[in-house]
mmCIF file of N, CA and C in Angstrom:
data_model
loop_
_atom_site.group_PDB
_atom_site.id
_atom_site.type_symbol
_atom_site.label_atom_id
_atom_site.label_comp_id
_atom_site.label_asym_id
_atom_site.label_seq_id
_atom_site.Cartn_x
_atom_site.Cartn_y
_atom_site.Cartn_z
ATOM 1 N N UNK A 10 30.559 42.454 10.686
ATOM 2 C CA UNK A 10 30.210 42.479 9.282
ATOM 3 C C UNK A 10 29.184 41.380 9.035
ATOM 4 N N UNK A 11 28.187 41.371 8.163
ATOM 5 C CA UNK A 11 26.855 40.785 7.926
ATOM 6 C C UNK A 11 27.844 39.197 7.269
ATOM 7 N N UNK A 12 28.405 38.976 6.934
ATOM 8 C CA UNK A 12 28.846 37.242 6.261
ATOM 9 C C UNK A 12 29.894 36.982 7.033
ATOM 10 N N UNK A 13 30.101 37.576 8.264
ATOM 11 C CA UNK A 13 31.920 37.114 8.698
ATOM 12 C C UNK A 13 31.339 35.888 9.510
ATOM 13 N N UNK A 14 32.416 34.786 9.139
ATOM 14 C CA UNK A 14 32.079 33.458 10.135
ATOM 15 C C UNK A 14 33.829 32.761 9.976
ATOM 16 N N UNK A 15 33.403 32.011 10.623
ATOM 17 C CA UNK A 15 35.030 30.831 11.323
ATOM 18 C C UNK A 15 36.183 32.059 11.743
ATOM 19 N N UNK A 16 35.259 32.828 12.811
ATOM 20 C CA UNK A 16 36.197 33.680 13.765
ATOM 21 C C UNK A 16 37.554 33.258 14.837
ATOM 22 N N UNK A 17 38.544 33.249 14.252
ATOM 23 C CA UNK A 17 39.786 32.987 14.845
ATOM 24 C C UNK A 17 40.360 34.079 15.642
ATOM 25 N N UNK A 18 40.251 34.416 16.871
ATOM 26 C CA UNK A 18 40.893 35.493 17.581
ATOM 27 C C UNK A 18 42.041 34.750 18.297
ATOM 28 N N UNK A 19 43.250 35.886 18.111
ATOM 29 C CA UNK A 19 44.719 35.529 18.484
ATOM 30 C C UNK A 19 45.070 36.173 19.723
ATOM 31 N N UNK A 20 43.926 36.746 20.461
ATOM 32 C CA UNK A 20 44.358 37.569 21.888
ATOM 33 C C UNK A 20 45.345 36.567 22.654
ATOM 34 N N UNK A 21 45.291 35.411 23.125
ATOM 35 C CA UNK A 21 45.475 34.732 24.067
ATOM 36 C C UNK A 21 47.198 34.905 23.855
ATOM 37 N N UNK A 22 47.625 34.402 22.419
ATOM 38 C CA UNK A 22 48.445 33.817 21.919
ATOM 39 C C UNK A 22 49.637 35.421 21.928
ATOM 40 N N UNK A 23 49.112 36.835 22.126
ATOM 41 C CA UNK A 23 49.387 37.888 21.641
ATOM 42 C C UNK A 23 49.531 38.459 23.683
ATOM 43 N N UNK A 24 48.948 37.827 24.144
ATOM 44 C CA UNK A 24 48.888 38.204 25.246
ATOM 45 C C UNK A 24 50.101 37.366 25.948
ATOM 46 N N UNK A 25 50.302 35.941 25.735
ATOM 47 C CA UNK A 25 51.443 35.261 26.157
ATOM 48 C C UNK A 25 52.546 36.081 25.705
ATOM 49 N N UNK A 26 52.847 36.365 24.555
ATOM 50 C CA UNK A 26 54.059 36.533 24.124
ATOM 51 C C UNK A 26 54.670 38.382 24.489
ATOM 52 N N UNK A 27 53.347 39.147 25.116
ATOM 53 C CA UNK A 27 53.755 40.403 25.848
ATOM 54 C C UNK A 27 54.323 39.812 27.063
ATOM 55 N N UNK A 28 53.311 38.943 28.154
ATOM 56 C CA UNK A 28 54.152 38.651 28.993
ATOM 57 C C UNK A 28 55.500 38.014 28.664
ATOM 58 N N UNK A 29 55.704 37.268 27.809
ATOM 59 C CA UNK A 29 56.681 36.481 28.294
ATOM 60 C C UNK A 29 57.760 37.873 28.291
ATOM 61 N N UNK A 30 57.600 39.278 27.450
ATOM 62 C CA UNK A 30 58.368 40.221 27.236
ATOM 63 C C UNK A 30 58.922 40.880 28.269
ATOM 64 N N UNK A 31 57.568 41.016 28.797
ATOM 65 C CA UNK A 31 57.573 41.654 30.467
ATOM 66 C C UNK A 31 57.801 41.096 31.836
ATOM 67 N N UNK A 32 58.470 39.541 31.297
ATOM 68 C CA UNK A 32 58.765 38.421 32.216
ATOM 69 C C UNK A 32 59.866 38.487 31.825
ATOM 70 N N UNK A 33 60.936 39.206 30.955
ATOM 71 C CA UNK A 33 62.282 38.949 30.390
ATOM 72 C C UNK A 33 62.551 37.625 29.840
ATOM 73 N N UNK A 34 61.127 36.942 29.589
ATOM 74 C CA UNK A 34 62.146 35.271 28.809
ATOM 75 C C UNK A 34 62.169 35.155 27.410
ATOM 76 N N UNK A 35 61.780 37.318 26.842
ATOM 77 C CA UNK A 35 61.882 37.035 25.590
ATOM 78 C C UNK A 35 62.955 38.712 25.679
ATOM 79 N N UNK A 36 63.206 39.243 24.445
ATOM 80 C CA UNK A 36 63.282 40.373 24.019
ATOM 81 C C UNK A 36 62.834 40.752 23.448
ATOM 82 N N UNK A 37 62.502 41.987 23.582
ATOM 83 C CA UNK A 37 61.908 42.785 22.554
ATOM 84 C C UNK A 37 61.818 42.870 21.006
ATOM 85 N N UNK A 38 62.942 42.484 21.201
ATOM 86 C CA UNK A 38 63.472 42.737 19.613
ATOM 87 C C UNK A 38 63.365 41.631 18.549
ATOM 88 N N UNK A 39 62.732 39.883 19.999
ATOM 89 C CA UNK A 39 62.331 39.024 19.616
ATOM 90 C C UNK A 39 60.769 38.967 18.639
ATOM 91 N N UNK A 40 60.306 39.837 19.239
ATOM 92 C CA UNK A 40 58.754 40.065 18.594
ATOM 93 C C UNK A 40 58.806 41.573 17.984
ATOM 94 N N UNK A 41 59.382 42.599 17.967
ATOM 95 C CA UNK A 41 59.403 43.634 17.590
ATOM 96 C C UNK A 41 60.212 43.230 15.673
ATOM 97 N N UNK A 42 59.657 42.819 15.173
ATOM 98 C CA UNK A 42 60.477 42.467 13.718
ATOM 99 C C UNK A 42 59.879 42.090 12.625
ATOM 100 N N UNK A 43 59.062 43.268 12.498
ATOM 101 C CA UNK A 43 57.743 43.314 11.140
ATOM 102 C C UNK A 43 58.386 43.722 10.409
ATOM 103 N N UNK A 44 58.212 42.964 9.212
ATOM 104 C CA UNK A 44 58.683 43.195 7.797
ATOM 105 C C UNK A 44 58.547 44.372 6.898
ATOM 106 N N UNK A 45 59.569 44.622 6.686
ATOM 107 C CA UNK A 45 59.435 46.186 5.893
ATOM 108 C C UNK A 45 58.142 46.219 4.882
ATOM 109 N N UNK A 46 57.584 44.927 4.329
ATOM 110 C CA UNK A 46 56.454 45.133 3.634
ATOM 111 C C UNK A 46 55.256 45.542 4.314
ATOM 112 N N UNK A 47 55.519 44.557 5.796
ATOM 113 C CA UNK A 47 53.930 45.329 6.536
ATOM 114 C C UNK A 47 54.227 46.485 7.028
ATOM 115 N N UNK A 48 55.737 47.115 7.603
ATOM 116 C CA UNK A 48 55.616 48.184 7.871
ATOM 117 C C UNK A 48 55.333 49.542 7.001
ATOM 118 N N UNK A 49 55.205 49.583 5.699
ATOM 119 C CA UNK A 49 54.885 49.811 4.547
ATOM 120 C C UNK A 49 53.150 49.758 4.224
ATOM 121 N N UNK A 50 52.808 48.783 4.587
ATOM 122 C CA UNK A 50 51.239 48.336 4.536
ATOM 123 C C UNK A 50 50.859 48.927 5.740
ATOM 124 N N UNK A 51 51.380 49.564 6.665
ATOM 125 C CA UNK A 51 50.551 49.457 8.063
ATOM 126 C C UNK A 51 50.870 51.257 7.821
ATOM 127 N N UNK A 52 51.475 52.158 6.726
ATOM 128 C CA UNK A 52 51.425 53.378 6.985
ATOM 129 C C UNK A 52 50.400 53.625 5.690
ATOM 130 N N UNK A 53 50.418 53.244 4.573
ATOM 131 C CA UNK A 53 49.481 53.368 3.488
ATOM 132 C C UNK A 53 48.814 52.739 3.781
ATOM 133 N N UNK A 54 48.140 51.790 4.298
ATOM 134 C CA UNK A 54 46.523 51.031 3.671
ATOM 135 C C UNK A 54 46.102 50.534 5.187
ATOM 136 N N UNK A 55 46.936 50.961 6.499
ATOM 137 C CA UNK A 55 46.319 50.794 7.607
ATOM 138 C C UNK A 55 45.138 51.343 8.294
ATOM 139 N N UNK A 56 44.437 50.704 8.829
ATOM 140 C CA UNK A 56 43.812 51.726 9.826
ATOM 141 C C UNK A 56 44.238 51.831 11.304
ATOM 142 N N UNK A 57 44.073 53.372 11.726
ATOM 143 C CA UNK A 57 44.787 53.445 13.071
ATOM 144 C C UNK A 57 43.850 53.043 14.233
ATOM 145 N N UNK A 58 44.237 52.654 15.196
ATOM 146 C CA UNK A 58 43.657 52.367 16.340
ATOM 147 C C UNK A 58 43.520 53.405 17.615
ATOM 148 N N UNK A 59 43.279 52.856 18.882
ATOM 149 C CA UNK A 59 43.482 53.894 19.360
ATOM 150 C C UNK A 59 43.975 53.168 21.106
ATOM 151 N N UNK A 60 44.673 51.798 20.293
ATOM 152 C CA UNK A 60 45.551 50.856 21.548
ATOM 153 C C UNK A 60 46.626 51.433 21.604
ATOM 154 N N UNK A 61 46.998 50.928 22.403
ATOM 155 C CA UNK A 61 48.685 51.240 22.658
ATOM 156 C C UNK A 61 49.271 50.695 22.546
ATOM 157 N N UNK A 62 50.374 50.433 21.974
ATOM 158 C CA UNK A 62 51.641 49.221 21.329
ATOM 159 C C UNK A 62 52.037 48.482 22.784
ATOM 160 N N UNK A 63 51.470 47.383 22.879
ATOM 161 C CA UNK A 63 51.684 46.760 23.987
ATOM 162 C C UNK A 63 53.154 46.461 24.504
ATOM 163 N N UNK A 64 54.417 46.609 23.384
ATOM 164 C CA UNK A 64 55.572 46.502 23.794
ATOM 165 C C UNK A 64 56.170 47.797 24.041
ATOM 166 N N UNK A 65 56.296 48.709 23.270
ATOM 167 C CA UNK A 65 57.076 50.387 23.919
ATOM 168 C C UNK A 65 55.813 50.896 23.911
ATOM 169 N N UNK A 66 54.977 51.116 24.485
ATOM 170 C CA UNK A 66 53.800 51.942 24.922
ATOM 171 C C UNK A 66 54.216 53.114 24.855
ATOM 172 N N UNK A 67 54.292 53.604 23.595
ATOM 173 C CA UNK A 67 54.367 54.762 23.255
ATOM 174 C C UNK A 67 53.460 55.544 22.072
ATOM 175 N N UNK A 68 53.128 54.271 20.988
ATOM 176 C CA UNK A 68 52.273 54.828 20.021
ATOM 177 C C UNK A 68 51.511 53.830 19.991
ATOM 178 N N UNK A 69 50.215 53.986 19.326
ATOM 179 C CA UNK A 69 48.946 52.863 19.036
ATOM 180 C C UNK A 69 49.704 52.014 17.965
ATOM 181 N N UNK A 70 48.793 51.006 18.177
ATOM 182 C CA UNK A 70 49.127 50.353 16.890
ATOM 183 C C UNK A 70 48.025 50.740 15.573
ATOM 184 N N UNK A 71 48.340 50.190 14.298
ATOM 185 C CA UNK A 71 47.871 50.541 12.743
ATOM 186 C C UNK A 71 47.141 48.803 13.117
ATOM 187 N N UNK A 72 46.380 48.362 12.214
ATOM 188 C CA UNK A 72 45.512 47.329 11.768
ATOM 189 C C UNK A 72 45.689 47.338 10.412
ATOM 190 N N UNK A 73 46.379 46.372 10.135
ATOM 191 C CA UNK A 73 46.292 46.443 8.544
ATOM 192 C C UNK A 73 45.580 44.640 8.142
ATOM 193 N N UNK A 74 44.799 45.147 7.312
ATOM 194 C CA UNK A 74 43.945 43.516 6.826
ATOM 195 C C UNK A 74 44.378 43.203 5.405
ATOM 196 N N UNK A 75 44.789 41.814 5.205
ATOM 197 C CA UNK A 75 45.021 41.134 3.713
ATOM 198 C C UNK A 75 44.165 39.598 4.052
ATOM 199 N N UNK A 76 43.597 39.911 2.366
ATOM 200 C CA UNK A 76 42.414 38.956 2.315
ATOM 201 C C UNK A 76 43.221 38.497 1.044
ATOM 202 N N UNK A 77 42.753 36.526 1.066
ATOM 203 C CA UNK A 77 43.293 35.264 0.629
ATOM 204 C C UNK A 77 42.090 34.677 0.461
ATOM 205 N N UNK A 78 42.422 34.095 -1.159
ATOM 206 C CA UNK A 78 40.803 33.077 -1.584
ATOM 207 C C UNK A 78 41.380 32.683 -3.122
ATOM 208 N N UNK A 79 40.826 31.937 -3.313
ATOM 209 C CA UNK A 79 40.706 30.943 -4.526
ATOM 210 C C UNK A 79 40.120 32.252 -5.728
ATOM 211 N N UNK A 80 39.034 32.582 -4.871
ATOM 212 C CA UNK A 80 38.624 33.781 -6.300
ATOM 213 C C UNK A 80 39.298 34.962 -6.443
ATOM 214 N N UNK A 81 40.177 35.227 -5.622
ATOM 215 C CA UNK A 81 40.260 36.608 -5.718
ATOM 216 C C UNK A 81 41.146 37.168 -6.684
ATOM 217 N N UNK A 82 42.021 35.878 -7.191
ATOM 218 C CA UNK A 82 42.768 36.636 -8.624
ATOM 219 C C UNK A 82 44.016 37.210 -8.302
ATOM 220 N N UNK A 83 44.354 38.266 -8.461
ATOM 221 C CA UNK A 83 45.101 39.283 -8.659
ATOM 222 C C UNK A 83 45.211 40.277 -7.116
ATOM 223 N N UNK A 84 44.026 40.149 -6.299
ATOM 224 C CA UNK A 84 43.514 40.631 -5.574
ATOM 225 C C UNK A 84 44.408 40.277 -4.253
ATOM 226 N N UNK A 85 44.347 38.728 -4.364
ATOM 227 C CA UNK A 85 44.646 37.712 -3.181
ATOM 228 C C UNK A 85 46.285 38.193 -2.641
ATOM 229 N N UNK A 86 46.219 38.357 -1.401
ATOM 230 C CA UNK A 86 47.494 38.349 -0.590
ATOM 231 C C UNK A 86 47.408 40.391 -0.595
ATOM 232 N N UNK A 87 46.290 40.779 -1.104
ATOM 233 C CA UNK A 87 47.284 42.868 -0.695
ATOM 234 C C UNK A 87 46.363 42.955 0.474
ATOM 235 N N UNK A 88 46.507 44.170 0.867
ATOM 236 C CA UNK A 88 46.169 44.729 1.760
ATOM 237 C C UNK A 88 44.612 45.851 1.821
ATOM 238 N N UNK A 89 43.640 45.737 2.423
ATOM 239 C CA UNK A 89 42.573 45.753 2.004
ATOM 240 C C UNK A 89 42.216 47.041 3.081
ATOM 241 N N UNK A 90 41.304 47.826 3.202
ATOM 242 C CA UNK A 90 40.533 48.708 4.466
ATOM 243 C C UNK A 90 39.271 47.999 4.529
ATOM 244 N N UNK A 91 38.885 48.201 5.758
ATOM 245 C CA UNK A 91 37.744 47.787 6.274
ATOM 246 C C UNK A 91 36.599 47.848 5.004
ATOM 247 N N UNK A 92 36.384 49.269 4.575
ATOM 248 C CA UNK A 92 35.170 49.991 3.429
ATOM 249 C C UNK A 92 35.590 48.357 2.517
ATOM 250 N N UNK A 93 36.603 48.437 2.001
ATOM 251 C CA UNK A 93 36.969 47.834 0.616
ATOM 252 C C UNK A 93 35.564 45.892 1.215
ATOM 253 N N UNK A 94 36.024 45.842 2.292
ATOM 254 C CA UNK A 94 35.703 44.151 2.680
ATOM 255 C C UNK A 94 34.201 44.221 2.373
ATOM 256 N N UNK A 95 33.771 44.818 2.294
ATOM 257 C CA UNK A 95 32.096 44.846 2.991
ATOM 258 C C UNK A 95 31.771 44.946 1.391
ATOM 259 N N UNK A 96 32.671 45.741 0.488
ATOM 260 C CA UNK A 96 31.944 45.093 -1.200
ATOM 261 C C UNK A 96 32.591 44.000 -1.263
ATOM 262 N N UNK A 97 33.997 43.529 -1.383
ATOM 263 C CA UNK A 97 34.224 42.528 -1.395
ATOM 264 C C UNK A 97 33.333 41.105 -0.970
ATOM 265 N N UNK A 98 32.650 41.806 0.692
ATOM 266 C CA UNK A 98 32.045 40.526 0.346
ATOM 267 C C UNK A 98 30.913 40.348 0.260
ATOM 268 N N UNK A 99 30.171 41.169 -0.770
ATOM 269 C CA UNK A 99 29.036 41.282 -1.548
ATOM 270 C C UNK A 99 29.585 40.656 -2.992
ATOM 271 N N UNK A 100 31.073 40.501 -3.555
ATOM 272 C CA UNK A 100 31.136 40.016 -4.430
ATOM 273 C C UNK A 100 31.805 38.596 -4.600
ATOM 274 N N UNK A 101 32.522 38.374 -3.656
ATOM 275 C CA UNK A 101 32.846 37.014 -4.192
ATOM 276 C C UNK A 101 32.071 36.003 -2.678
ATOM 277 N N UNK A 102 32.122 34.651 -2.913
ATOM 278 C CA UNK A 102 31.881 33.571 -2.518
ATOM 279 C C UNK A 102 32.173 33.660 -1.161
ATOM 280 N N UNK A 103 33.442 33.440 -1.006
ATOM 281 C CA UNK A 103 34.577 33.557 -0.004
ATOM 282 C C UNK A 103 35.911 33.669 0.013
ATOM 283 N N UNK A 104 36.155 34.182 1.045
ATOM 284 C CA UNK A 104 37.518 34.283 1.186
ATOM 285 C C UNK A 104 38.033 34.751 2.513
ATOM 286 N N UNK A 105 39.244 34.657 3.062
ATOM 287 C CA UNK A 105 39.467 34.460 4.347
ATOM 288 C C UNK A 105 40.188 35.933 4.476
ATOM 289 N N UNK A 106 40.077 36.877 5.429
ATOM 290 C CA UNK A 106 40.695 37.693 6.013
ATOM 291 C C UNK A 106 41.641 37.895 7.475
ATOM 292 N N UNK A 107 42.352 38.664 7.136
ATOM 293 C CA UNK A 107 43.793 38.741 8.386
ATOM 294 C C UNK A 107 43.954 39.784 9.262
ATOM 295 N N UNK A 108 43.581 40.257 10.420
ATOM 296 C CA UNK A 108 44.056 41.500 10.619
ATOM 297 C C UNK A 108 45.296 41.062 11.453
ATOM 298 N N UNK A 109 46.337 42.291 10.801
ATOM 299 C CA UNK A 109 47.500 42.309 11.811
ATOM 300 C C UNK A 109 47.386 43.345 12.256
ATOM 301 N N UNK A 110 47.857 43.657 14.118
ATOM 302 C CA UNK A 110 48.103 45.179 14.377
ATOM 303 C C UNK A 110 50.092 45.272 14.136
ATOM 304 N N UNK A 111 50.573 46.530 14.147
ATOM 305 C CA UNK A 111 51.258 46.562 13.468
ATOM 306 C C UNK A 111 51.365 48.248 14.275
ATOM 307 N N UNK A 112 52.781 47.799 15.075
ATOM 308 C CA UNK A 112 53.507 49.363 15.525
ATOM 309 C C UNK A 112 54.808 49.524 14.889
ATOM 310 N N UNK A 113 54.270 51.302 14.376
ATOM 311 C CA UNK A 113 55.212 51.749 13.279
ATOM 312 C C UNK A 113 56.587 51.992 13.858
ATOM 313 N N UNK A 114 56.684 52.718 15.223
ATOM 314 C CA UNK A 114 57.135 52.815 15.978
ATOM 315 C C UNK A 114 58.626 51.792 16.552
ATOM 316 N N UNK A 115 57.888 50.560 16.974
ATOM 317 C CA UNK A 115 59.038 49.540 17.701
ATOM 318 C C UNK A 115 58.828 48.313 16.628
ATOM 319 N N UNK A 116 58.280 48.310 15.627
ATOM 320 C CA UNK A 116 57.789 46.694 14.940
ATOM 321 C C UNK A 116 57.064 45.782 15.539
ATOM 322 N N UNK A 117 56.552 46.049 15.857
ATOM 323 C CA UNK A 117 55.923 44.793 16.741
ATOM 324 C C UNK A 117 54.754 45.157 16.440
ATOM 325 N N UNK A 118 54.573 43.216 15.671
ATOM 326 C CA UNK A 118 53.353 42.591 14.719
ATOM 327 C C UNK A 118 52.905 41.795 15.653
ATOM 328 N N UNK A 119 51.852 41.441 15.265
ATOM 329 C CA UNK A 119 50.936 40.179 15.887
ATOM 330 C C UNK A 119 49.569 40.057 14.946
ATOM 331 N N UNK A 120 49.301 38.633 14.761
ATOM 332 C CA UNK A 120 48.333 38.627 14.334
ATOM 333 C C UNK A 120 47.272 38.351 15.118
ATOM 334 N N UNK A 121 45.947 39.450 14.846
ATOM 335 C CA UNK A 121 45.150 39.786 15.966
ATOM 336 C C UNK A 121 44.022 38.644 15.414
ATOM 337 N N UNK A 122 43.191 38.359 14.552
ATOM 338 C CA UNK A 122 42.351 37.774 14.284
ATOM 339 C C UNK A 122 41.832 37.530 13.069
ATOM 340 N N UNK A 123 41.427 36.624 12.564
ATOM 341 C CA UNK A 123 41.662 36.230 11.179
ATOM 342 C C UNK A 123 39.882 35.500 10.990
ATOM 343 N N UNK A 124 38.910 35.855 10.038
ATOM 344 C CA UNK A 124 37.572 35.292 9.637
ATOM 345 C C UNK A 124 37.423 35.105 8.061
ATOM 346 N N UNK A 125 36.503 34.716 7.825
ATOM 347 C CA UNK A 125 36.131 34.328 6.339
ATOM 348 C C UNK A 125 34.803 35.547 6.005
ATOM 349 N N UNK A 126 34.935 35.788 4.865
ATOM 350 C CA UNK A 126 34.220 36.608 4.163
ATOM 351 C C UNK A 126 33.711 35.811 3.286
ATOM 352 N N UNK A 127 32.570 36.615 2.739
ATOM 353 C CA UNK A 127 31.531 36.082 1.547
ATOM 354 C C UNK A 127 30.182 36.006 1.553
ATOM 355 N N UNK A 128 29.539 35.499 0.205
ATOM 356 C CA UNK A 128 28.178 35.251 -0.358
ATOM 357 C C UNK A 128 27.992 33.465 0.298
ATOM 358 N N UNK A 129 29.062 32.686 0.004
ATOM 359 C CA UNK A 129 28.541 31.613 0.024
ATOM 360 C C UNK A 129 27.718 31.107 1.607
ATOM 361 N N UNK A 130 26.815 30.363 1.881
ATOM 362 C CA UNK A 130 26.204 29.990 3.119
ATOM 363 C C UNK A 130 27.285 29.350 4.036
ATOM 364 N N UNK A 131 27.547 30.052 5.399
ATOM 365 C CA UNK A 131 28.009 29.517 6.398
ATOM 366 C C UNK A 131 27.840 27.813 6.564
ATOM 367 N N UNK A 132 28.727 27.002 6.674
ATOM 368 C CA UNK A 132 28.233 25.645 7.119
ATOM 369 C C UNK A 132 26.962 25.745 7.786
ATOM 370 N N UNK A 133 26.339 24.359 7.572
ATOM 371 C CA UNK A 133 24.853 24.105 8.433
ATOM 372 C C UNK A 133 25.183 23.008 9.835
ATOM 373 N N UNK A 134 24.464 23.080 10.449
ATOM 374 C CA UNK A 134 24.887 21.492 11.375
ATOM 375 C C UNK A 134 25.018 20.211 10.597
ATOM 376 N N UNK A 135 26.035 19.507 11.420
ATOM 377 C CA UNK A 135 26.423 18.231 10.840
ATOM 378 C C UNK A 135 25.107 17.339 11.171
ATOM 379 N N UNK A 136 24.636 16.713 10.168
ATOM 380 C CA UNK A 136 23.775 15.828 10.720
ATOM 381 C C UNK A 136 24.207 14.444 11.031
#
């Protein structure tokens, strides 16, 4: 997207915690335990993927994004589609976005990567 900056990707952190699944030093059921609100958000306002639920590899996971900011009002904390971000961030300043993937299937959330949206100018170098 043309304004996305302070890119936070959670692979690493999403990738430990499959192994540790598939190493038995967790359970399933330890990370499989998304909240009936995102599982809710991840069938209305998700978008589908076309991964595979890294814990029961049986269905893809959904992507569902909620965007957080000072301006957003009323707005701040729902759940957004991709289309919606790209006016969004033609209209406000900034504001930070979330994607979670999200299997409807076994529960199992993770947060995949999280950036800032907006008009306002990216930091410059520190001088």
């Amino acid at each position: 997207m043309w304004s996305q900056r302070s890119v936070v990707d959670y692979g690493l952190a999403k990738r430990a915690a499959v192994q540790s699944v598939r190493a038995g030093r967790m359970r399933a059921r330890d990370v499989c335990d998304a909240h009936p609100y995102l599982l809710r958000a991840a069938r209305f306002h998700g978008e589908p993927t076309s991964r595979t639920c890294p814990i029961c590899e049986r269905r893809n996971v959904t992507n569902v994004t909620y965007v957080y900011g000072d301006e957003l009002g009323r707005v701040a904390g729902q759940a957004k589609g991709m289309a919606e971000l790209t006016t969004m961030a033609r209209e406000y300043r900034e504001f930070r976005v979330y994607v979670v993937e999200v299997c409807q299937g076994c529960s199992w959330n993770h947060l995949a990567v999280s950036f800032v949206l907006g008009t306002a100018d990216p930091p410059g170098p520190s001088l």
